[in-house]
mmCIF file of C-alpha atoms in Angstrom:
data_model
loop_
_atom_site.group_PDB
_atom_site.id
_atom_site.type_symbol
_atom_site.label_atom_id
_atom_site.label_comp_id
_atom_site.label_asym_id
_atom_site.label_seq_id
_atom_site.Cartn_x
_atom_site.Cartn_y
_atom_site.Cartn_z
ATOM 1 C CA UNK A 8 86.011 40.649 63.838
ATOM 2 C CA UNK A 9 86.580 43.551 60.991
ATOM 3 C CA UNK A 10 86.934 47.064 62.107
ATOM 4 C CA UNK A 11 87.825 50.049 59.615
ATOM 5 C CA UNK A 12 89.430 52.870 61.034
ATOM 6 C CA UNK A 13 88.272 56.184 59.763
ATOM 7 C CA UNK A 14 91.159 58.920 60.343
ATOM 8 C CA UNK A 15 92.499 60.556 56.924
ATOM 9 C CA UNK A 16 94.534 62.941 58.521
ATOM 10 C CA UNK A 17 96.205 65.405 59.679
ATOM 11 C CA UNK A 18 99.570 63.933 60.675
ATOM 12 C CA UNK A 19 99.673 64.297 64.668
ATOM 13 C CA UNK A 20 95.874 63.344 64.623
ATOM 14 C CA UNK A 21 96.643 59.811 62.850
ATOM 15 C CA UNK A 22 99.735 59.189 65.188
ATOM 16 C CA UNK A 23 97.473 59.836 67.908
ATOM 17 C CA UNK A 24 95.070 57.407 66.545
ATOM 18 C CA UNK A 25 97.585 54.709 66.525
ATOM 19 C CA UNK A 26 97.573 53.376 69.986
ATOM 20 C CA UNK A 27 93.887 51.812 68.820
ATOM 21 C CA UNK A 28 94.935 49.512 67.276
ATOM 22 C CA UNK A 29 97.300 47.692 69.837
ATOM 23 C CA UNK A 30 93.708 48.464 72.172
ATOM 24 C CA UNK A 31 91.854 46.384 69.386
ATOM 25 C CA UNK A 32 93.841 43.433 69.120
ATOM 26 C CA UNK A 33 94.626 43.282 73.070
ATOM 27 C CA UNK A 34 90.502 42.663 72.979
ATOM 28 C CA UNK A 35 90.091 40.915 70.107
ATOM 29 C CA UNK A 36 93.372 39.328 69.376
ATOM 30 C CA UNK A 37 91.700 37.790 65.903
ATOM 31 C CA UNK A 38 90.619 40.798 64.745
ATOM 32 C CA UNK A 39 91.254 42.166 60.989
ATOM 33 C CA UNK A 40 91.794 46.163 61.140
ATOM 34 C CA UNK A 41 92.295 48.444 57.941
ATOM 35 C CA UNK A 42 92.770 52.256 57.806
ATOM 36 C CA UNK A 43 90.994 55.057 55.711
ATOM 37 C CA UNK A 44 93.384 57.368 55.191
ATOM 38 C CA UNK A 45 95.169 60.342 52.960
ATOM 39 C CA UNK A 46 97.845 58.899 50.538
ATOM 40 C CA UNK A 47 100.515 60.427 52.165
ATOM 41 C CA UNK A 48 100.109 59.302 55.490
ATOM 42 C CA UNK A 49 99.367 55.648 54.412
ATOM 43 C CA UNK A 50 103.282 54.270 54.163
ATOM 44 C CA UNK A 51 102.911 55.235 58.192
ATOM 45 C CA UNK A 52 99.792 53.732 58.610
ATOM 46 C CA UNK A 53 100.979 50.751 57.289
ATOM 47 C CA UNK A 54 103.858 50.570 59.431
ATOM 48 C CA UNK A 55 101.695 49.951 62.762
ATOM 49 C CA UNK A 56 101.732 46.287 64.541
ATOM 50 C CA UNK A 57 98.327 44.923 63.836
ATOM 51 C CA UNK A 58 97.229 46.655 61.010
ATOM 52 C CA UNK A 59 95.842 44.100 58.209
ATOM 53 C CA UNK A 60 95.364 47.085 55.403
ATOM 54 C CA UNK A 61 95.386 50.893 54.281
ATOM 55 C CA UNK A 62 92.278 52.412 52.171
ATOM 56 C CA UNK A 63 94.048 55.605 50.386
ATOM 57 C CA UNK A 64 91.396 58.562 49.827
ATOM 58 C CA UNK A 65 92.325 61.248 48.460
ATOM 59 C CA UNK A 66 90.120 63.637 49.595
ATOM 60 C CA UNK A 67 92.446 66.540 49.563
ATOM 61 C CA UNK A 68 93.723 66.164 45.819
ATOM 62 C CA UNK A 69 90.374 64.897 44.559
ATOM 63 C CA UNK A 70 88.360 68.589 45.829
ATOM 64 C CA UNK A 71 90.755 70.381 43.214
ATOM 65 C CA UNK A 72 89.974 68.285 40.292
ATOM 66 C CA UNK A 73 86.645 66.501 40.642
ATOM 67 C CA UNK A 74 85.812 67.217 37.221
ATOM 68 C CA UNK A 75 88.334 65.001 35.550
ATOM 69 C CA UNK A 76 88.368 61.847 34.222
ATOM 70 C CA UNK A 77 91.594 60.018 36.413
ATOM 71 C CA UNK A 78 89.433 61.257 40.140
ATOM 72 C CA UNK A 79 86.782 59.951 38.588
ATOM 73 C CA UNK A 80 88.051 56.428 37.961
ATOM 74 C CA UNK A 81 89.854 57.062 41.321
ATOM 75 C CA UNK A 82 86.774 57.567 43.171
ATOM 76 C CA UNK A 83 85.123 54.525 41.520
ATOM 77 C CA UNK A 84 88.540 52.498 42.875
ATOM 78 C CA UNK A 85 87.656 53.897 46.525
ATOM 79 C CA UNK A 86 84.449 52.921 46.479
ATOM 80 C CA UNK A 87 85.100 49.627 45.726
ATOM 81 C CA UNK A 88 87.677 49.137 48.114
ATOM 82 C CA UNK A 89 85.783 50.668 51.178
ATOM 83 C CA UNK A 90 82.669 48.839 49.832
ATOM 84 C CA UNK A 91 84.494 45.416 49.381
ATOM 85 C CA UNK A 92 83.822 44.058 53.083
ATOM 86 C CA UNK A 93 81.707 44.104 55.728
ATOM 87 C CA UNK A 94 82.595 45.269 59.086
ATOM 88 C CA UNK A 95 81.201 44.553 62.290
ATOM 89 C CA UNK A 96 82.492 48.274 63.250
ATOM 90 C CA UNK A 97 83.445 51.555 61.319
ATOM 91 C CA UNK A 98 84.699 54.222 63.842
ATOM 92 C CA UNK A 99 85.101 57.394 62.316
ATOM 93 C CA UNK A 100 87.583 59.255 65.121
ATOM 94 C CA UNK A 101 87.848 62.345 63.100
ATOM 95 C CA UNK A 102 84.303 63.897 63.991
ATOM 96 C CA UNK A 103 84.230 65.525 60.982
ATOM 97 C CA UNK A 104 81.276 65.555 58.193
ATOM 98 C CA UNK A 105 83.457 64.914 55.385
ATOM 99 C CA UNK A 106 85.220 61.594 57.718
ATOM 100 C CA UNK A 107 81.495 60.652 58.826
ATOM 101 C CA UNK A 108 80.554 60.574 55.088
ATOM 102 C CA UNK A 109 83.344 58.505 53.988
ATOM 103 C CA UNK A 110 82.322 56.022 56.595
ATOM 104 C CA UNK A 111 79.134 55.525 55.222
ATOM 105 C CA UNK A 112 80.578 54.575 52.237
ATOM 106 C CA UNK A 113 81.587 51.197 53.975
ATOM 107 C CA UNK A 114 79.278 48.632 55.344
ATOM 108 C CA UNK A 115 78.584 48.359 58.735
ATOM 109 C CA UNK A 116 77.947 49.531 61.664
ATOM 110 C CA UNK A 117 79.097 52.928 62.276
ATOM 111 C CA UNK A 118 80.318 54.598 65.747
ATOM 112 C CA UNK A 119 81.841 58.219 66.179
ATOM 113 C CA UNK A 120 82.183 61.252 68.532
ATOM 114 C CA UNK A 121 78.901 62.425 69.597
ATOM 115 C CA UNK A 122 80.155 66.272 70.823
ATOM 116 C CA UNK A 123 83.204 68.546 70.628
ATOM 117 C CA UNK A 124 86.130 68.009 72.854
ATOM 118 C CA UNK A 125 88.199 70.718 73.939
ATOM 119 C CA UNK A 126 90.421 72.714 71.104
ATOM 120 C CA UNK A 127 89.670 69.733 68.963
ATOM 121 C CA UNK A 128 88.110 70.095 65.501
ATOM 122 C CA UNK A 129 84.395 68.557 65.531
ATOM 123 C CA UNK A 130 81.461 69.642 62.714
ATOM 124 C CA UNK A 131 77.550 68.354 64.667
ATOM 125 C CA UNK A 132 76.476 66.586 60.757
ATOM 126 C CA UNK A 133 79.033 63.787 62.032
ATOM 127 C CA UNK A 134 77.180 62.609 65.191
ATOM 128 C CA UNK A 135 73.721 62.039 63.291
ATOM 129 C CA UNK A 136 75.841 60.814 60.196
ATOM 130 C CA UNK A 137 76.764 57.589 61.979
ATOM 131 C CA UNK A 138 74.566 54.880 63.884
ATOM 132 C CA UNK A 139 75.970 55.414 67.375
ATOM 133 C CA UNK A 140 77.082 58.182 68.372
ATOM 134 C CA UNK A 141 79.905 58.145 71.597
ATOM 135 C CA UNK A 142 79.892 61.046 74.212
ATOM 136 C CA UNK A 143 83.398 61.322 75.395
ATOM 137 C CA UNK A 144 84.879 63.490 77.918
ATOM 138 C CA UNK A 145 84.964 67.397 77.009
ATOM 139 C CA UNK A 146 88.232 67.872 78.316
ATOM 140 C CA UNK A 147 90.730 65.080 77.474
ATOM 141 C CA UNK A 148 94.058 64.301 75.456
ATOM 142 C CA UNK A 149 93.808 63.724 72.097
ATOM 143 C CA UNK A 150 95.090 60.092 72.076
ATOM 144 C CA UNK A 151 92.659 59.166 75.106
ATOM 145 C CA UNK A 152 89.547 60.671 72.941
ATOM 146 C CA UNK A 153 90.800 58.360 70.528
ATOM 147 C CA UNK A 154 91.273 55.381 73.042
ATOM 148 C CA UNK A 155 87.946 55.738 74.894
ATOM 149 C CA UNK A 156 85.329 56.602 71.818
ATOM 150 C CA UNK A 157 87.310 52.522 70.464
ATOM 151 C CA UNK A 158 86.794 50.953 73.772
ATOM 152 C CA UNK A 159 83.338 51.871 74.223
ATOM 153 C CA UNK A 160 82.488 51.398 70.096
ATOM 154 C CA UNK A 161 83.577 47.732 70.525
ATOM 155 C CA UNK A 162 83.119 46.881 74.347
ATOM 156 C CA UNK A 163 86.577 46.498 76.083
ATOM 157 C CA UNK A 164 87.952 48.917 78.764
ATOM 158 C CA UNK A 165 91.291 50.850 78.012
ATOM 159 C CA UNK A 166 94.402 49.106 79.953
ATOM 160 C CA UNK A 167 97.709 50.756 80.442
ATOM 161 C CA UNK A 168 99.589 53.342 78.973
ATOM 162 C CA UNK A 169 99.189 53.803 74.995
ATOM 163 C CA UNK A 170 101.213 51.781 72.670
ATOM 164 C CA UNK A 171 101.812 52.924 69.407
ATOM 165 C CA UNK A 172 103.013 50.061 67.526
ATOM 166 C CA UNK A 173 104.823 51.984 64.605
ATOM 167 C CA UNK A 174 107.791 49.758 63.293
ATOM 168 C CA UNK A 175 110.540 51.403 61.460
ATOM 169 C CA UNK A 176 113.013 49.661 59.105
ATOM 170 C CA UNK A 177 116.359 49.101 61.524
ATOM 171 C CA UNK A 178 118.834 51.452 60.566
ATOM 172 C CA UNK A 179 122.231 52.518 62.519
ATOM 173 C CA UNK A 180 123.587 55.541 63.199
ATOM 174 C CA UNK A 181 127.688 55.543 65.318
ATOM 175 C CA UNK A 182 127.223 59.366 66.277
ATOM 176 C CA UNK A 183 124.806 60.361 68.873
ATOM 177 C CA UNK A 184 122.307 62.454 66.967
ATOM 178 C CA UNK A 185 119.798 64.719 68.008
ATOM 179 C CA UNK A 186 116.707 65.851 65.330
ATOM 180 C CA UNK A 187 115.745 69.805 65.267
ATOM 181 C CA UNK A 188 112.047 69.152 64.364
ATOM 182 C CA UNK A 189 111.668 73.108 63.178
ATOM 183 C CA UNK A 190 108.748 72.739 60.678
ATOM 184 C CA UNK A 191 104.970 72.738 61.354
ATOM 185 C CA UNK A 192 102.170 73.888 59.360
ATOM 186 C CA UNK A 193 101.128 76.600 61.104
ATOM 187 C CA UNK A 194 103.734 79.774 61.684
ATOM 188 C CA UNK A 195 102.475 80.483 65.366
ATOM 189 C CA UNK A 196 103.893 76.987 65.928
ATOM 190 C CA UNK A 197 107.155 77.866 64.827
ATOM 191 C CA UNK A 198 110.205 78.904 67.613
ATOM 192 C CA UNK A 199 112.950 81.064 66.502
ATOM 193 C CA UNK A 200 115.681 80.319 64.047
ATOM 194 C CA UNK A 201 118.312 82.241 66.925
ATOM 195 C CA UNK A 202 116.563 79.653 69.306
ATOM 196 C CA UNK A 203 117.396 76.809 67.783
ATOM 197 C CA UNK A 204 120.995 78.265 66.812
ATOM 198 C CA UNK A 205 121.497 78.816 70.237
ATOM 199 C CA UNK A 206 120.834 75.710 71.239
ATOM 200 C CA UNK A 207 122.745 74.039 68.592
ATOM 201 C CA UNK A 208 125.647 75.465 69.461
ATOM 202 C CA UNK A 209 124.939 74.357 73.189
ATOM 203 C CA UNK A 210 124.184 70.389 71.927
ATOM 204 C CA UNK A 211 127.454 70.349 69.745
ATOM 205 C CA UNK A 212 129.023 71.522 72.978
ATOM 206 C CA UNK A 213 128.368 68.032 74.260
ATOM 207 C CA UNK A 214 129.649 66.339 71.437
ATOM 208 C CA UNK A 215 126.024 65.549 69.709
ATOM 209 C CA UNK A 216 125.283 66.360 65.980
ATOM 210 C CA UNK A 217 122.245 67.769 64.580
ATOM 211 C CA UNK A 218 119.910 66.319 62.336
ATOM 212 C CA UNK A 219 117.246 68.789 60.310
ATOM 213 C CA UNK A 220 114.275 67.443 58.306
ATOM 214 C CA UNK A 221 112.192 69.407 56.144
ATOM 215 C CA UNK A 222 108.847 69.638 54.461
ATOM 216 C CA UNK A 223 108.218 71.763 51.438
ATOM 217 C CA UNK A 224 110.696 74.425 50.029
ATOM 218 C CA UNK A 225 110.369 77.295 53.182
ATOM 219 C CA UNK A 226 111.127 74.767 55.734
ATOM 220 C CA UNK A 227 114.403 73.349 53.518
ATOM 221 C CA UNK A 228 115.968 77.215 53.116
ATOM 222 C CA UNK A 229 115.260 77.353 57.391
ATOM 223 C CA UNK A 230 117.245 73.874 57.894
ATOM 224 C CA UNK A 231 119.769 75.186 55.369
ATOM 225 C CA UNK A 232 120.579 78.714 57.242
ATOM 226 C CA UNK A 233 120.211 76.947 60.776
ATOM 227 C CA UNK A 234 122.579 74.341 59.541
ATOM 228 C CA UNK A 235 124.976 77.170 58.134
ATOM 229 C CA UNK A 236 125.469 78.634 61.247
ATOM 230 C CA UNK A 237 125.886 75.612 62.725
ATOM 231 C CA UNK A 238 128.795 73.907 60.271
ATOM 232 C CA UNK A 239 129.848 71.239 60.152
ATOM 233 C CA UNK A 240 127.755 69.344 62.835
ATOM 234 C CA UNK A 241 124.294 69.574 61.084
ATOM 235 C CA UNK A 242 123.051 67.742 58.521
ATOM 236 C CA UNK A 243 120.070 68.920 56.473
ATOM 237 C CA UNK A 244 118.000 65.577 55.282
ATOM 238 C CA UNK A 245 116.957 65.230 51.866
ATOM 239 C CA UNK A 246 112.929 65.280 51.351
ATOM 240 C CA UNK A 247 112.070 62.315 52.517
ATOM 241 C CA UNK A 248 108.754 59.882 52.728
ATOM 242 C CA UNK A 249 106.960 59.466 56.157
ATOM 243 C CA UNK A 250 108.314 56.040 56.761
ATOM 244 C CA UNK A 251 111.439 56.845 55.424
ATOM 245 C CA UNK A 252 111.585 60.119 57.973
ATOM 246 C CA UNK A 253 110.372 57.774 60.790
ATOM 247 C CA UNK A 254 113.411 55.318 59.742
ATOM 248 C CA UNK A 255 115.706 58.013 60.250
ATOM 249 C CA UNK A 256 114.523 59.455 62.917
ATOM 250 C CA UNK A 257 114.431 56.066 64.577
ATOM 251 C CA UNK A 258 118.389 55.712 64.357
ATOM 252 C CA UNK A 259 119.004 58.812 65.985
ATOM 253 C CA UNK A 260 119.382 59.394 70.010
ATOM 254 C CA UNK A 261 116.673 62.098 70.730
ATOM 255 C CA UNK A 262 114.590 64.882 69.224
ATOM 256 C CA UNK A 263 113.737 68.501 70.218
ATOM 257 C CA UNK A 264 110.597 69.739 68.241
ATOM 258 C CA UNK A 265 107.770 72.403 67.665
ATOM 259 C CA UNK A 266 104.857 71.042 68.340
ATOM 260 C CA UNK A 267 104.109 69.326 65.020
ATOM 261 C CA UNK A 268 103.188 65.896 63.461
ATOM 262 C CA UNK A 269 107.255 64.931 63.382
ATOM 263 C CA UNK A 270 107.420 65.860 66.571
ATOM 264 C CA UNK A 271 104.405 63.256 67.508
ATOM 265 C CA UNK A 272 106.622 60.542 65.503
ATOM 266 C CA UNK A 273 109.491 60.977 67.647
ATOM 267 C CA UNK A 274 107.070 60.290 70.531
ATOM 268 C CA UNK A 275 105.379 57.648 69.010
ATOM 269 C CA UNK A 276 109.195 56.240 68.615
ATOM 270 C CA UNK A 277 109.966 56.269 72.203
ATOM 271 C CA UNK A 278 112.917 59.137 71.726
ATOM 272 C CA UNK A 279 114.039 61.450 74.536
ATOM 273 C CA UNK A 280 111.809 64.111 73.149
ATOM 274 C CA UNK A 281 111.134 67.840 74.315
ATOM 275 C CA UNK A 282 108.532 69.232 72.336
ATOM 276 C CA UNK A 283 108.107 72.906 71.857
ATOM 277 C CA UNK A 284 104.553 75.076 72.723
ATOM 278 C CA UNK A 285 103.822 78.710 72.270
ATOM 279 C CA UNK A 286 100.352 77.865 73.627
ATOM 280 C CA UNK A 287 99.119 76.379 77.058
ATOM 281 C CA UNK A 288 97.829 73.602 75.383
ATOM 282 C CA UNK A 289 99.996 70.678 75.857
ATOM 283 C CA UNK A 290 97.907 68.876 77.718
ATOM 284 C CA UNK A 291 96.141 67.662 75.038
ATOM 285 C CA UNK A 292 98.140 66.578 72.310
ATOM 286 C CA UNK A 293 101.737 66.686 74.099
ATOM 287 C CA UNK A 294 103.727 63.894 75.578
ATOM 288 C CA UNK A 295 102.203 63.030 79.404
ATOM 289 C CA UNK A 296 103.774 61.433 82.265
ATOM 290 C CA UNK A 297 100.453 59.352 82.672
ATOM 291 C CA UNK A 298 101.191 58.133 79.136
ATOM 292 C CA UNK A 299 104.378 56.469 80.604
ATOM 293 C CA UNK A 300 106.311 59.030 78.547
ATOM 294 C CA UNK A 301 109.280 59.355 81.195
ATOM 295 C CA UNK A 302 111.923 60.614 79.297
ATOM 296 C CA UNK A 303 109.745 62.795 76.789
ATOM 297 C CA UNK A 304 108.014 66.221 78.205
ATOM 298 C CA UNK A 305 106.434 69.481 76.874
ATOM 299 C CA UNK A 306 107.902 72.974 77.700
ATOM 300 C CA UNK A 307 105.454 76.138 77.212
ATOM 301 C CA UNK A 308 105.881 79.705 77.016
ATOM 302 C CA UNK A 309 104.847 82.963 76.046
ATOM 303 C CA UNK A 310 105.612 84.300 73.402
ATOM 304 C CA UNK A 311 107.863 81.428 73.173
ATOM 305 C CA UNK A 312 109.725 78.673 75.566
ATOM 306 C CA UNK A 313 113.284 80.031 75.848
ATOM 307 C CA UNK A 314 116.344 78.152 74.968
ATOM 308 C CA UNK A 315 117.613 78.043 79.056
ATOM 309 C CA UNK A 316 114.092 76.616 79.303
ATOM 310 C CA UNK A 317 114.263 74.150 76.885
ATOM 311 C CA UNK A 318 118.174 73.085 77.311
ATOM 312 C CA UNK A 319 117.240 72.368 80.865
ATOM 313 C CA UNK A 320 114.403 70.027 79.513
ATOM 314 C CA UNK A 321 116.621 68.148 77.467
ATOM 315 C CA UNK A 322 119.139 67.584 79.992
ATOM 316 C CA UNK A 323 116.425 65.748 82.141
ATOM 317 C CA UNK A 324 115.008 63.681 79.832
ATOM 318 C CA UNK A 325 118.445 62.514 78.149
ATOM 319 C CA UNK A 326 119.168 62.070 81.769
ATOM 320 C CA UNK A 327 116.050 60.080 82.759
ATOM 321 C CA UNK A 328 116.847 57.745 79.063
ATOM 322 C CA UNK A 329 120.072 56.839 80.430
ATOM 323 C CA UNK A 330 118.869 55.768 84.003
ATOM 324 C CA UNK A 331 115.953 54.031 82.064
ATOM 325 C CA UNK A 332 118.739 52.404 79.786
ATOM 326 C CA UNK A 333 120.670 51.332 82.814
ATOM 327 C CA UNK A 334 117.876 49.764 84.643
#
């Protein structure tokens, strides 16, 4: 069997997809699955168990110069790679009519979301742009949208809790480190620079250090100033690839994080993870105890979570790690 994933982004969306593809091969333990996917996100993509090959489209880039001559050959190169097989399944899980579009650029049989799940992004051309549309749940997690619309597009029933399947590149770090995921795309996202001083200063207490990735020049001069005030037990990374950020982050003991696609990885690597909402909407794209996330939880709050709130978080699930560690 061939299947071709169709998920080009955004970050936490494609880690969310992952878990499919363990799903697919627990099924069909034969079967060949590649990607479709935004360039940057592909050195991840590649890194999941089971995963026979990445399709890079760069949808993104190409919109801002479609007029020159280097998209242009690049477009003929996609083509021909999406167009090079035939699948006996194309599952578009991003619901979208520019995703549904791309999948009809492969051959195949196509499957996708049939309506709009709740605070998820969903455009109706998609469900009459593929061959069988799937009706899923209105309210459900992201990753079980993604879970259920494979299972039904290629006949199997979901079993267990989601497995991820992302393999980093061993690395070793002595010092128990903690990351400060502070970054996310959108600024409503974001929780306080005092916040996370404060609880810097409460994590160094213990004897941890601090770890601070970035993405893009505003989110470098936050880890610098938060990593000022917090001298000399934080370390500002240097900009860093995907894989090479989930390497990283892999060596290090836990992660506290806005809720953002880094903050999805750390999940995705099994960390003692509290992730950070200013929203009530955890439920569906935050870790879950019916996920078998024990030792990873979401903390909410209006405006914000505060840093009581979110210490006390920690302290569980670093507690609930070592119990699991023990066992």
């Amino acid at each position: 069997m061939r299947v071709l994933i169709v998920k080009l982004s955004s970050l936490g969306d494609v880690v969310h997809t992952m878990p499919v593809v363990h799903d697919m091969r627990r099924a069909h333990p034969d079967a060949l699955i590649d990607w479709v996917v935004e360039p940057g996100f592909a050195p991840l993509v590649r890194r999941v168990r089971g995963i026979h090959g990445s399709i890079e489209c760069a949808l993104r880039r190409w919109r801002k110069r479609w007029w020159t001559s280097a998209v242009r050959t690049e477009w003929h190169d996609f083509r021909e790679a999406i167009g090079g097989e035939r699948y006996d399944a194309i599952i578009d899980f991003q619901g979208l009519t520019k995703s549904a579009l791309v999948a009809r650029l492969a051959r195949g049989p196509r499957f996708g979301l049939a309506n709009q799940t709740e605070g998820a992004s969903h455009e109706w051309p998609a469900r009459w742009l593929v061959d069988h549309p799937i009706e899923v749940e209105a309210r459900i997690h992201a990753l079980d949208r993604a879970r259920v619309l494979a299972a039904t597009a290629l006949g199997y029933v979901v079993q267990g809790p989601p497995v991820f399947g992302l393999r980093p590149h061993a690395l070793h770090t002595t010092e128990r480190t903690m990351v400060f995921v502070h970054g996310t795309s959108r600024d409503d996202k974001l929780w306080p620079e005092a916040h996370w001083i404060d609880l810097g200063r409460r994590v160094m207490a213990e004897g941890w250090r601090i770890a601070l990735p970035h993405a893009g020049a505003v989110e470098r001069a936050r880890a610098e100033r938060i990593a000022a005030a917090l001298a000399p037990a934080a370390e500002v990374w240097p900009a860093l690839s995907l894989d090479a950020l989930a390497d990283r982050m892999s060596a290090t003991h836990g992660a506290v994080g806005v809720d953002s696609g880094l903050s999805h990885i750390a999940v995705a690597l099994d960390l003692p993870h509290v992730q950070i909402y200013n929203f009530p909407t955890s439920w569906r794209t935050g870790p879950l105890a019916s996920h078998g996330h024990a030792y990873q939880v979401s903390v909410e709050g209006t405006p914000t979570p505060g840093v009581d709130t979110v210490w006390a978080a920690w302290n569980q699930v670093w507690a609930q790690s070592r119990e699991a560690v023990r066992g």
